[in-house]
Structures are given as C-alpha cells and as structure tokens.
Short mmCIF file of C-alpha atoms and ligand atoms in Angstrom, two decimals:
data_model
loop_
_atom_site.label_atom_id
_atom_site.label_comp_id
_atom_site.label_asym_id
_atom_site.label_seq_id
_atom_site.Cartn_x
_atom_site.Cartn_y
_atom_site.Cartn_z
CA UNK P 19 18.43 -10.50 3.26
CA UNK P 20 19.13 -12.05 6.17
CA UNK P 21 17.69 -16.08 6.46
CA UNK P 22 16.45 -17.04 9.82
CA UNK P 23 13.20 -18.60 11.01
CA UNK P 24 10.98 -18.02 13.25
CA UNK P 25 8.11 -20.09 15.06
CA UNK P 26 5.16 -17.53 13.21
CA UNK P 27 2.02 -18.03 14.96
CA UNK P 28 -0.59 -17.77 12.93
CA UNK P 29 -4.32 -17.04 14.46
CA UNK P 30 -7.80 -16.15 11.89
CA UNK P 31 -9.63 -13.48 13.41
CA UNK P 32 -13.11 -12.93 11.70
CA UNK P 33 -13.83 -8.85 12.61
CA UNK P 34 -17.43 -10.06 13.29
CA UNK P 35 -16.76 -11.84 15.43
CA UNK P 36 -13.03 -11.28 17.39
CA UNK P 37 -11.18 -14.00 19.35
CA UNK P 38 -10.67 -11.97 22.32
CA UNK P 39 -7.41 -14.84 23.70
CA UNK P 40 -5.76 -14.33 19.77
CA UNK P 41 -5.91 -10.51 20.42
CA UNK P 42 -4.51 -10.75 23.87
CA UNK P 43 -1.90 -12.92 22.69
CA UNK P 44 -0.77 -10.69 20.12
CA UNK P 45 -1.13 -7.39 21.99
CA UNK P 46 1.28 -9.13 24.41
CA UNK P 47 4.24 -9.70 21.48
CA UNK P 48 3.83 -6.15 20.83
CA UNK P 49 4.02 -5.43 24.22
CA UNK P 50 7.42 -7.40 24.71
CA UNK P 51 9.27 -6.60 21.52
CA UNK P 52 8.19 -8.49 18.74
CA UNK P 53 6.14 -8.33 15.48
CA UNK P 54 2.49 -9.19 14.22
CA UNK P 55 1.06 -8.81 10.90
CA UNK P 56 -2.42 -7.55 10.96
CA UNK P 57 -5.27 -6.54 9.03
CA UNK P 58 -6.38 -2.83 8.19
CA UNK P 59 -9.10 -1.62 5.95
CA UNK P 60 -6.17 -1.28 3.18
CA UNK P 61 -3.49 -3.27 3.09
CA UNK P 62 -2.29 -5.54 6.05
CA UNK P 63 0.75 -4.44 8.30
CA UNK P 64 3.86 -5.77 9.88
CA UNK P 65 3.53 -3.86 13.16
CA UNK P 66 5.60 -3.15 15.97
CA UNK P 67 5.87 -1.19 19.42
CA UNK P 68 6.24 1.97 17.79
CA UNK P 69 8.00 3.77 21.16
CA UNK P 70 11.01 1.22 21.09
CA UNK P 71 13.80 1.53 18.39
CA UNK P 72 14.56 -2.30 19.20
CA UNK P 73 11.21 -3.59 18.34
CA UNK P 74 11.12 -1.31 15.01
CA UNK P 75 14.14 -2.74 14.11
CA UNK P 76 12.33 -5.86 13.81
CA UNK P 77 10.21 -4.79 11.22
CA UNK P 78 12.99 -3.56 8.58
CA UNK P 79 15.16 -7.09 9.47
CA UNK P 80 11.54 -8.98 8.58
CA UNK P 81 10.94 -6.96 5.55
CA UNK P 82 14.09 -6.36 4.29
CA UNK P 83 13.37 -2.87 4.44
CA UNK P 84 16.03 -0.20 3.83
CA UNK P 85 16.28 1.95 7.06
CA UNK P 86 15.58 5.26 5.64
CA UNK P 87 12.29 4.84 4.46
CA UNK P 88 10.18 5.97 7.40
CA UNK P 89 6.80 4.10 9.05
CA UNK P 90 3.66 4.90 9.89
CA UNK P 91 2.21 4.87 13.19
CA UNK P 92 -0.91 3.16 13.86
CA UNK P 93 -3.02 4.80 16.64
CA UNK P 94 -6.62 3.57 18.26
CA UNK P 95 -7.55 7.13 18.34
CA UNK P 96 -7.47 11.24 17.59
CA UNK P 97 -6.14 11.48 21.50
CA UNK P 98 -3.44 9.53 20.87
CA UNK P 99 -2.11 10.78 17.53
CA UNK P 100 -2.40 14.35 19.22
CA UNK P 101 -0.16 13.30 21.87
CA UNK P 102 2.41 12.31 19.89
CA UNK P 103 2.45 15.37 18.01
CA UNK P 104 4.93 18.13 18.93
CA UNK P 105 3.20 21.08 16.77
CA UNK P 106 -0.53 20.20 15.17
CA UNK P 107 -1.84 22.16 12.43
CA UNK P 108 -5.22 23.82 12.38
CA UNK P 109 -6.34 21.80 9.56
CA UNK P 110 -5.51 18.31 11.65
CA UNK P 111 -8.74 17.95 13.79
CA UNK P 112 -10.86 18.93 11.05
CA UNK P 113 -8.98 15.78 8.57
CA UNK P 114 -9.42 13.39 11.65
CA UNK P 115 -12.62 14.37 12.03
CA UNK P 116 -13.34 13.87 8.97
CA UNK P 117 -11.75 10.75 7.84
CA UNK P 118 -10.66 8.95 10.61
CA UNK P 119 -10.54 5.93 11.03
CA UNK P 120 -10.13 5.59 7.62
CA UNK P 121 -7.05 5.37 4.81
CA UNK P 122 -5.58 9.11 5.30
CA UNK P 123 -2.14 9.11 7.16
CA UNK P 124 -0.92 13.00 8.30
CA UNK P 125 2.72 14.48 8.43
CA UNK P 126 3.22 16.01 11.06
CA UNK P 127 6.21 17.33 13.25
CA UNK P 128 6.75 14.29 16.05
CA UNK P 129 7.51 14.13 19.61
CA UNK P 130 10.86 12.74 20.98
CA UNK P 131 8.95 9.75 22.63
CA UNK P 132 9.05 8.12 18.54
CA UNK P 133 12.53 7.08 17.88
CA UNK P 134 14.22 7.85 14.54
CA UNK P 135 14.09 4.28 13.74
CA UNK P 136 10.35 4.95 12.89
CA UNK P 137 11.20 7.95 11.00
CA UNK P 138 14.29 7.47 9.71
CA UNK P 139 15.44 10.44 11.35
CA UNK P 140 13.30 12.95 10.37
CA UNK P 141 11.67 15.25 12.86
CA UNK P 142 8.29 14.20 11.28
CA UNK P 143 6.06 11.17 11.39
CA UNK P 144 2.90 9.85 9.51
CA UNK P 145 0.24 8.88 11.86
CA UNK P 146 -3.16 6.85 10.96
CA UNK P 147 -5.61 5.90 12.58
CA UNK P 148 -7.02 2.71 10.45
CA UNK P 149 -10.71 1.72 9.86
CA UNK P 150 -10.89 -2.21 11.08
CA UNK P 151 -11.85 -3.76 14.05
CA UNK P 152 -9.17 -5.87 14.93
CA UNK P 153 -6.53 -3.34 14.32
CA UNK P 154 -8.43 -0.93 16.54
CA UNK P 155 -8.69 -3.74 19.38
CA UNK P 156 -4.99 -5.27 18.36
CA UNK P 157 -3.76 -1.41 19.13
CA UNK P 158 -5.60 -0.96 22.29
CA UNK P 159 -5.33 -4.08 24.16
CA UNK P 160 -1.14 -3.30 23.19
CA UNK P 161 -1.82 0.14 24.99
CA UNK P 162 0.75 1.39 22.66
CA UNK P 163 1.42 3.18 19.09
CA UNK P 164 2.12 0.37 16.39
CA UNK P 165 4.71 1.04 13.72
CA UNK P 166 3.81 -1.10 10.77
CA UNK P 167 4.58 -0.55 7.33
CA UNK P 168 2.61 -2.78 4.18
CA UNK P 169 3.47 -6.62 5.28
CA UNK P 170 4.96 -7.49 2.29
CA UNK P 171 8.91 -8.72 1.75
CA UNK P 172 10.21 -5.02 0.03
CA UNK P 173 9.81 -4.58 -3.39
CA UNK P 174 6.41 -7.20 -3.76
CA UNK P 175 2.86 -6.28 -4.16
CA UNK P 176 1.60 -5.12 -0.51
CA UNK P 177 -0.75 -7.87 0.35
CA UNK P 178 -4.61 -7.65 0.63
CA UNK P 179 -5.03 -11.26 2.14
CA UNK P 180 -4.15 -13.04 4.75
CA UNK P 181 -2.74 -15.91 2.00
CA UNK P 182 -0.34 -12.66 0.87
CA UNK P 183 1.25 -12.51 3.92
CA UNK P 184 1.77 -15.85 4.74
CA UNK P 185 3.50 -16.15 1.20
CA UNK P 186 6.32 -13.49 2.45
CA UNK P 187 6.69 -13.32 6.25
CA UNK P 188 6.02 -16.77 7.08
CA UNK P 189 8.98 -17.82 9.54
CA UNK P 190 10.01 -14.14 9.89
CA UNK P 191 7.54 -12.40 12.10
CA UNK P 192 5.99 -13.79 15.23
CA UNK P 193 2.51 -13.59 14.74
CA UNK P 194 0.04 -13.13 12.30
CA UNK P 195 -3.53 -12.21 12.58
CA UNK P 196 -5.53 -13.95 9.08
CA UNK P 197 -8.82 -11.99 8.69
CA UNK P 198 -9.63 -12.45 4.86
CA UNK P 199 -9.31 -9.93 2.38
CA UNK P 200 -8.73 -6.46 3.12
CA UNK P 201 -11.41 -4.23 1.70
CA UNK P 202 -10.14 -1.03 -0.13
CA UNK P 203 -6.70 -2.54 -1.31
CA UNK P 204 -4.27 0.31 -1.76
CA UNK P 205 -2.52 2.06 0.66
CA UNK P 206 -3.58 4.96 2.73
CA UNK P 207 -2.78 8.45 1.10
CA UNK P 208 0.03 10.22 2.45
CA UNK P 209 -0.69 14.00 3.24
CA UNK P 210 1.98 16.47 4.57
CA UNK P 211 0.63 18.86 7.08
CA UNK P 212 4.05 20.49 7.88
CA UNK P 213 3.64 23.01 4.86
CA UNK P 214 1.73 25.68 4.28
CA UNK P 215 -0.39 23.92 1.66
CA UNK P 216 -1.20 20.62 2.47
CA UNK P 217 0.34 17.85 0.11
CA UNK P 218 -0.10 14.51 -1.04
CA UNK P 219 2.77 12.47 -0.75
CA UNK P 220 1.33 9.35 -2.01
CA UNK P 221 -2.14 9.04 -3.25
CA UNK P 222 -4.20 6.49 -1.63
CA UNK P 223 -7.96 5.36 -0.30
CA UNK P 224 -8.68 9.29 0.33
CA UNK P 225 -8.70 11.14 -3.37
CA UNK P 226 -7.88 14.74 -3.55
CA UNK P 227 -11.26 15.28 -4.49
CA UNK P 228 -12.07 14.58 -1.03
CA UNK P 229 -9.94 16.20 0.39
CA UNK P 230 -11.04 19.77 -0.97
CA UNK P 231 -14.24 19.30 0.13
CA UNK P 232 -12.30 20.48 3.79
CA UNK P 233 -9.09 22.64 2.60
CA UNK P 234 -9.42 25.49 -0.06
CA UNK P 235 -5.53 24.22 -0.93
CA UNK P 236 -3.90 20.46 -1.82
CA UNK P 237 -1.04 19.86 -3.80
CA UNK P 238 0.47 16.50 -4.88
CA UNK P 239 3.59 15.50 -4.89
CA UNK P 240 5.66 15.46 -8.18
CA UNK P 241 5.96 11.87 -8.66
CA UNK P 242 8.97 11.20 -10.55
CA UNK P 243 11.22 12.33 -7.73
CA UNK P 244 13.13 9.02 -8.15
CA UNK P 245 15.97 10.41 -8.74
CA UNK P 246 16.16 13.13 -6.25
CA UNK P 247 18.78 13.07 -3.96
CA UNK P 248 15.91 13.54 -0.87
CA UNK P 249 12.46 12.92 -1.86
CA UNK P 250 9.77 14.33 -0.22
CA UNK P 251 8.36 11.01 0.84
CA UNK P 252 11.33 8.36 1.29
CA UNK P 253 8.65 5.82 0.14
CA UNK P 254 8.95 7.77 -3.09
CA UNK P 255 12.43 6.95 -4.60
CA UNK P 256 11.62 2.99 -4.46
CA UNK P 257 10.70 0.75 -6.77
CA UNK P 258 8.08 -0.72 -5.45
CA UNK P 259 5.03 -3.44 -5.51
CA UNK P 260 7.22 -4.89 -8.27
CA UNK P 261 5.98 -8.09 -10.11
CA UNK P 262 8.14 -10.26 -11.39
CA UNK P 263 7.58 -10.50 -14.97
CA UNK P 264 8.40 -7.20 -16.64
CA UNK P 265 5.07 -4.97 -16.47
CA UNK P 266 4.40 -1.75 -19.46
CA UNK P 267 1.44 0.13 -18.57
CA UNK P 268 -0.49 1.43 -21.89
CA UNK P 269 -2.22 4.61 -21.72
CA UNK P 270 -4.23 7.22 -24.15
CA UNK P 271 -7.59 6.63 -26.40
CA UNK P 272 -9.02 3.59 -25.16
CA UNK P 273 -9.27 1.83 -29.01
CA UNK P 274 -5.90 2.94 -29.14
CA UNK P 275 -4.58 1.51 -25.61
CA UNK P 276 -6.21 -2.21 -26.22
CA UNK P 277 -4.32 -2.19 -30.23
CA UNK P 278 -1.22 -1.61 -28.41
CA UNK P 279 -1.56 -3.99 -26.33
CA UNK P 280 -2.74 -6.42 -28.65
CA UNK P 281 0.00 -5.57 -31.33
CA UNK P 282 3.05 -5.69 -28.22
CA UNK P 283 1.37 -8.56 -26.69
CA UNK P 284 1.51 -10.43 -30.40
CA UNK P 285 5.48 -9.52 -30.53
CA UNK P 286 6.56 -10.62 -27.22
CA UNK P 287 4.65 -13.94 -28.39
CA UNK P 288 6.39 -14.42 -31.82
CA UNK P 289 9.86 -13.88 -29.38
CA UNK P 290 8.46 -16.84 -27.35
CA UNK P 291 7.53 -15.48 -24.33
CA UNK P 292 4.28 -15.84 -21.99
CA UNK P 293 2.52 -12.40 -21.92
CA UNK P 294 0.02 -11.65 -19.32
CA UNK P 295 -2.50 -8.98 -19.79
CA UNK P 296 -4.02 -6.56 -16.76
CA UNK P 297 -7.28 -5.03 -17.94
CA UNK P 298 -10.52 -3.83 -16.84
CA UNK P 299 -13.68 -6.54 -16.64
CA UNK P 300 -15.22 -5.20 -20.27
CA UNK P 301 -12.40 -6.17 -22.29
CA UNK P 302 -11.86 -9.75 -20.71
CA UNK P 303 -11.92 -11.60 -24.20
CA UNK P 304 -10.41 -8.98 -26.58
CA UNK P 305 -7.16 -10.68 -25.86
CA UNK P 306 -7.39 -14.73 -26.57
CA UNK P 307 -4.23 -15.99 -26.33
CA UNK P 308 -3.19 -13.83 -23.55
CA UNK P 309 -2.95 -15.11 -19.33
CA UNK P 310 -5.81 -12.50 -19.11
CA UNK P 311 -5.75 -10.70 -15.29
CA UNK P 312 -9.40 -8.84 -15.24
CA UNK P 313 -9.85 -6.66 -11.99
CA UNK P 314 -13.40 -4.42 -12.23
CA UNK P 315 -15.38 -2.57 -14.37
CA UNK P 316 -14.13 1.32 -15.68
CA UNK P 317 -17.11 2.41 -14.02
CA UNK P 318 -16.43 0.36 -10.59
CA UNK P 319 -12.05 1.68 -9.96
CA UNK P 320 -12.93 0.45 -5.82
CA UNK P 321 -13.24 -2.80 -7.14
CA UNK P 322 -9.52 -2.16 -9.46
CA UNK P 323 -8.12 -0.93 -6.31
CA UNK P 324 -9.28 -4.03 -4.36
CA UNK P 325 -7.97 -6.64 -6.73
CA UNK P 326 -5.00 -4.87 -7.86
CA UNK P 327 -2.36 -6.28 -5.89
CA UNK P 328 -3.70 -10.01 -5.88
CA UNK P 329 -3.88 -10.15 -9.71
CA UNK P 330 -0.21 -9.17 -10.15
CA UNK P 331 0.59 -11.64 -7.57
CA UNK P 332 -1.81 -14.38 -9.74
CA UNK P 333 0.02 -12.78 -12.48
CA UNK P 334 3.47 -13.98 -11.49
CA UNK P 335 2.24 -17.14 -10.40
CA UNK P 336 0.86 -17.74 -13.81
CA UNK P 337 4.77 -17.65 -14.68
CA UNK P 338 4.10 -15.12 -17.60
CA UNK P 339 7.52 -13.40 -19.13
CA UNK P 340 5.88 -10.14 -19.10
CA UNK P 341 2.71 -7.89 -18.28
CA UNK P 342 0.93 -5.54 -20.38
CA UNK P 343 -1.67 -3.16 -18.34
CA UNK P 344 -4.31 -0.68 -19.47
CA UNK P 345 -4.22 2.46 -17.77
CA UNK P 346 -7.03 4.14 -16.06
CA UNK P 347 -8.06 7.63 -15.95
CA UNK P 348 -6.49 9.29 -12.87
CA UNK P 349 -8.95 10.74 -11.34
CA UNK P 350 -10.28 10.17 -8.24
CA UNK P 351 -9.54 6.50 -6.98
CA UNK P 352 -8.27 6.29 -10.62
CA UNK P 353 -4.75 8.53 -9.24
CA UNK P 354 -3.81 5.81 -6.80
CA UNK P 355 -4.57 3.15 -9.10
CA UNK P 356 -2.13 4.54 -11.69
CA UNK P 357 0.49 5.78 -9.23
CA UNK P 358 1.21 2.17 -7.74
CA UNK P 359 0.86 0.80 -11.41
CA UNK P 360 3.38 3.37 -12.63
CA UNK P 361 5.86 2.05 -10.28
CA UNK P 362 5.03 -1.66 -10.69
CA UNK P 363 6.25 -0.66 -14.45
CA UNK P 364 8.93 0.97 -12.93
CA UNK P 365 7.49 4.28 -14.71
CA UNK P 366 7.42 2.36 -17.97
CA UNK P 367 4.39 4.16 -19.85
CA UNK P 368 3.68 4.04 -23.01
CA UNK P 369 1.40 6.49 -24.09
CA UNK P 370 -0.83 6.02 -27.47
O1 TXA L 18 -2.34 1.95 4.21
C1 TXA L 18 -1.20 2.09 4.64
O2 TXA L 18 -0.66 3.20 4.72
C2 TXA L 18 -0.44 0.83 5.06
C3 TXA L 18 -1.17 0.24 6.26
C4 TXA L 18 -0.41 -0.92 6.87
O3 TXA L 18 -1.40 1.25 7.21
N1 TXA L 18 0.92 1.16 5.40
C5 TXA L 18 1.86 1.46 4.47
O4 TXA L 18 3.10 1.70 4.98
O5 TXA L 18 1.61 1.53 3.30
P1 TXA L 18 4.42 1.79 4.08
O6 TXA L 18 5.54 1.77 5.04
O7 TXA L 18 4.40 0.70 3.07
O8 TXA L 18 4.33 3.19 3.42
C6 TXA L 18 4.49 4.36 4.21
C7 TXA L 18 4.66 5.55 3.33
C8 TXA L 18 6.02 5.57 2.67
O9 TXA L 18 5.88 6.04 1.34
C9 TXA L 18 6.80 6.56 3.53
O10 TXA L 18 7.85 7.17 2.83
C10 TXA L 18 5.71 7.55 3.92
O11 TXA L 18 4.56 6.74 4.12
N2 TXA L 18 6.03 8.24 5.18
C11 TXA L 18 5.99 7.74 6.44
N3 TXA L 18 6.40 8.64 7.34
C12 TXA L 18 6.70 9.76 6.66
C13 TXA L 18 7.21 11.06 7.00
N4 TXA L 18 7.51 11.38 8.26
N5 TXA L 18 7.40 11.96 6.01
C14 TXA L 18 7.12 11.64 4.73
N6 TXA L 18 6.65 10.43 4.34
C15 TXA L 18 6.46 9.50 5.27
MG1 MG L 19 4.64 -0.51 1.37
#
C-alpha cells in the first residue's frame, strides 16, 4: 500500500447541531477533487466526487482498495438517484419510498455520466440515499453524487466511530467529519434491481423480512461465491472486516455452542495463547478466564449490530491470539449479523 501523508483535517460535527463553515469546507474538497470521511446512519464513508474518475481514484489509493470492487453512490435525494439511472425498475420508487433515506442501496443499470472507476466497469451502480443529517447536508452543499465506500483501510472492521476512522485514514484522506457513533452499525443491504426477482447481494440494516412487506419476490445471494470467477457482488469474493487474531464462529443448540466454546477456548489456552470470546450480554461470565467481548442481548440483535465492529476492533487491541464467537439466529437483523461474522472467520463455522 502505498505510504504518503496527508495534512487530514479533522472537524466534529454534532447532527444536532451542524457547523455550517465545517460543512462548507468539506463540500468544497469534494468539489475540487479530494476525499472526506463522513458519517451515515451505518457505517462512516470515505467519499468522493462520484462524476470524476480522478477523484474516485482517490478513494481506492486511501483505502487500499482493489479496483474492481465497485462503490456506492451517495445521493441527497430520490431525484437525483433517478437521474443517474439509465433504465429504473417499477419496483424502485416504491423501495425509495419506502426506505429511503435509510440503509437499502439499489442496483440498477447507470448512466454514462458515472465513470467505471465507481463501478468497476460494470454497466450498473448501487445508489443510496443515507439517513443522517450531515451526510444529507455534506452531499448537498457538494451539489454532487458522493462515491464512498466503508472508511476503513481494506480488509478491517468498517468503522462505527469517528475514533475508527481516525485509527486507519489518518494522514491519507483530506478531511474528516467526527460525529460520534454511528447508529445501526452494519452496512446497508445490497439489493439488485436489474433482475427479474429482486436480490440481496449483501444483507444489511433492511432485512428481507422487510422487504416483502413491498415485493411478492426476494432472493439472496448465495454467499459462498468466493470462489467464483465473477461474483454477483464484487464485494462478495473478499475477505473482509477481518480481525486480526484468528476468529471461529460457533453455531447450533445454544448449551451446545457456549461448551464448544468453552472446551476450544480451554485448548487454545493449554497451547498458550490469549483467547478472546464474542458473545451475547447473558452469557458475559460463563467464560472466566476468557478477554470476554459482550455486544447485546439475544433479544436486542440492533444493539449486536451496533457494537459489532467496535468489539472486534477492542478485541484486537486486547492483543488476544484468537476469537471464538457465538452465532446468532439469522433471521431478520440476525442475517447481517452472521453474514459479516462469517467472513470475519473467513467462513470458519463450526457447527454443534
Ligand atoms: O452502508 C453502506 O453501504 C456503507 C456506507 C458508507 O454507505 N458503504 C459500504 O460500501 O459499505 P462498501 O464499498 O464497503 O460496500 C459496497 C458493496 C460492495 O459489496 C460492492 O460489491 C457492492 O456494494 N456494490 C456496489 N456497486 C455494485 C454494483 N453495481 N453491482 C453489484 N454490487 C455492487
Ligand atoms: Mg466495506
């Protein structure tokens, strides 16, 4: 990855209350090129003019992002995702309607004003239009489409705090706008619309189950397409928000899931090693002995989803060899959870 520094500004915004000059400023590095980091309601992203190839380029060289994994455009409103769309399907307006601004990004067949750097050359793009203040006002004082994938160096946990960012793209993007932690803490879901049934690409804030409650159709996306020579979603072949300790998910009976863990987590400890443990709030003390990472209650998977990423980033501060996590039930919310745990593991399950 390529080493250079840059002067990163960084500004807090509190969405209460928004510093108009810290907005201007930043919709004025979009406007001439460059790249800010900024909050949405699910993860925080590294954005950039999404109508110039030279700016986007920006975002891979901060990231050190492989090329041919596409991003997704940012808009400020339904207008403006239409007109970048070359063909919309029937079933668009009513899934704007009915979850924008919010954490659903649609596939659809783009206009030649995006440049393949933002798609990596397909004829398609993802388009979202997110549910937070300042990245609504960071968008439209920019007067422009911003291309911004998770702001997090490739391969870590996308970050859900301002503290996230800093840790990764400190000296590598221009600006960054700090406004606390973000609120649903997974990434949007991915739907294709180019099909003729509708398909998730990547699970996300918007379940399935919410989805059919406005299309009679949705399929998902096999998931273990990472070996396929061209995924579906480029996202998908990826190893992604990688820890980096080792991490096994456990799944099945839940008696049976924590005695796994407790009798794996016991070996890797006679072999020496530090094990950390990432389990719902109930079973905090069934593990003494363990670095124990506890993020919500079974019956509360918003609050999982929220502290997901942050507690396998405390995790791997916490220096632990290797990571043990109970699965959740995927259903609903519970799908996302498991998919980005899944490939944390790097699809190590082990099922009891
Ligand atoms: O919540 C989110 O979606 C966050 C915030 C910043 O908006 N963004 C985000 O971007 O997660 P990124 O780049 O980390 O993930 C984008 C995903 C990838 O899996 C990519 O392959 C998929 O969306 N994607 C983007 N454009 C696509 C397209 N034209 N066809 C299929 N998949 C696409
Ligand atoms: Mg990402």
């Amino acid at each position: 990855m390529k080493n250079y520094r840059k002067n990163t500004r960084i500004f807090k915004v509190d969405p209460n209350n928004m510093d108009r000059g810290a907005l201007s400023a930043a919709a004025e590095v979009i406007r001439q090129g460059g790249t800010v980091v900024f909050p949405t309601e699910t993860v925080y992203g590294l954005g950039a003019n999404a109508l110039s190839a030279d700016a986007v380029a920006g975002i891979f060289e901060a990231k050190g992002r492989p090329s041919d994994n596409p991003l997704i455009v940012h808009v400020a409103s339904q207008a403006d995702a239409l007109a970048l769309t070359e063909e919309i399907p029937e079933s668009a307006s009513v899934l704007m309607d009915a979850f924008w601004p919010g954490p659903l990004t649609l596939v659809m067949k783009k206009k030649a004003v995006i440049p393949a750097a933002v798609t990596a050359g397909l004829d398609t793009f993802g388009v979202r239009m997110p549910h937070h203040p300042v990245a609504l006002a960071l968008i439209a004082a920019a007067g422009l489409p911003i291309a911004a994938p998770s702001a997090n160096l490739s391969g870590r946990p996308s970050p859900t705090s301002g503290q996230h960012v800093i840790q990764d793209l400190m000296g590598r993007v221009d600006m960054i706008l700090d406004s606390g932690d973000t609120g649903i803490g997974l990434e949007s879901t991915v739907l294709d619309l180019t099909g003729p049934i509708p398909t998730i690409l990547r699970p996300g804030g918007v379940t399935r189950e919410d989805l059919y409650a406005f299309l009679p159709r949705v399929d998902q996306a096999a998931d273990d397409t990472v070996d396929e020579a061209v995924p579906r979603s480029p996202g998908m072949k990826y190893r992604h928000y990688a820890p980096k300790a080792p991490l096994q998910v456990v799944v099945g009976d839940p008696q049976k899931m924590q005695e796994a863990i407790w009798e794996l987590g016991q070996q890797y400890c006679r072999e020496g090693k530090k094990v950390g443990v990432l389990v719902r709030e109930e079973h905090r003390f069934r593990y003494p002995g363990f670095v124990v990472a506890a993020a919500g209650q079974e019956s509360h998977p918003e609050v999982t989803a929220q502290k997901l990423y942050a507690m396998l980033r405390w995790l791997d501060e916490q220096k632990v060899d290797v990571i043990l996590a109970e699965g959740v039930a995927s259903e609903g919310l519970g799908t996302a959870i498991m998919n980005r745990l899944c490939k944390a593991a790097g699809y190590k399950i082990l099922r009891v």
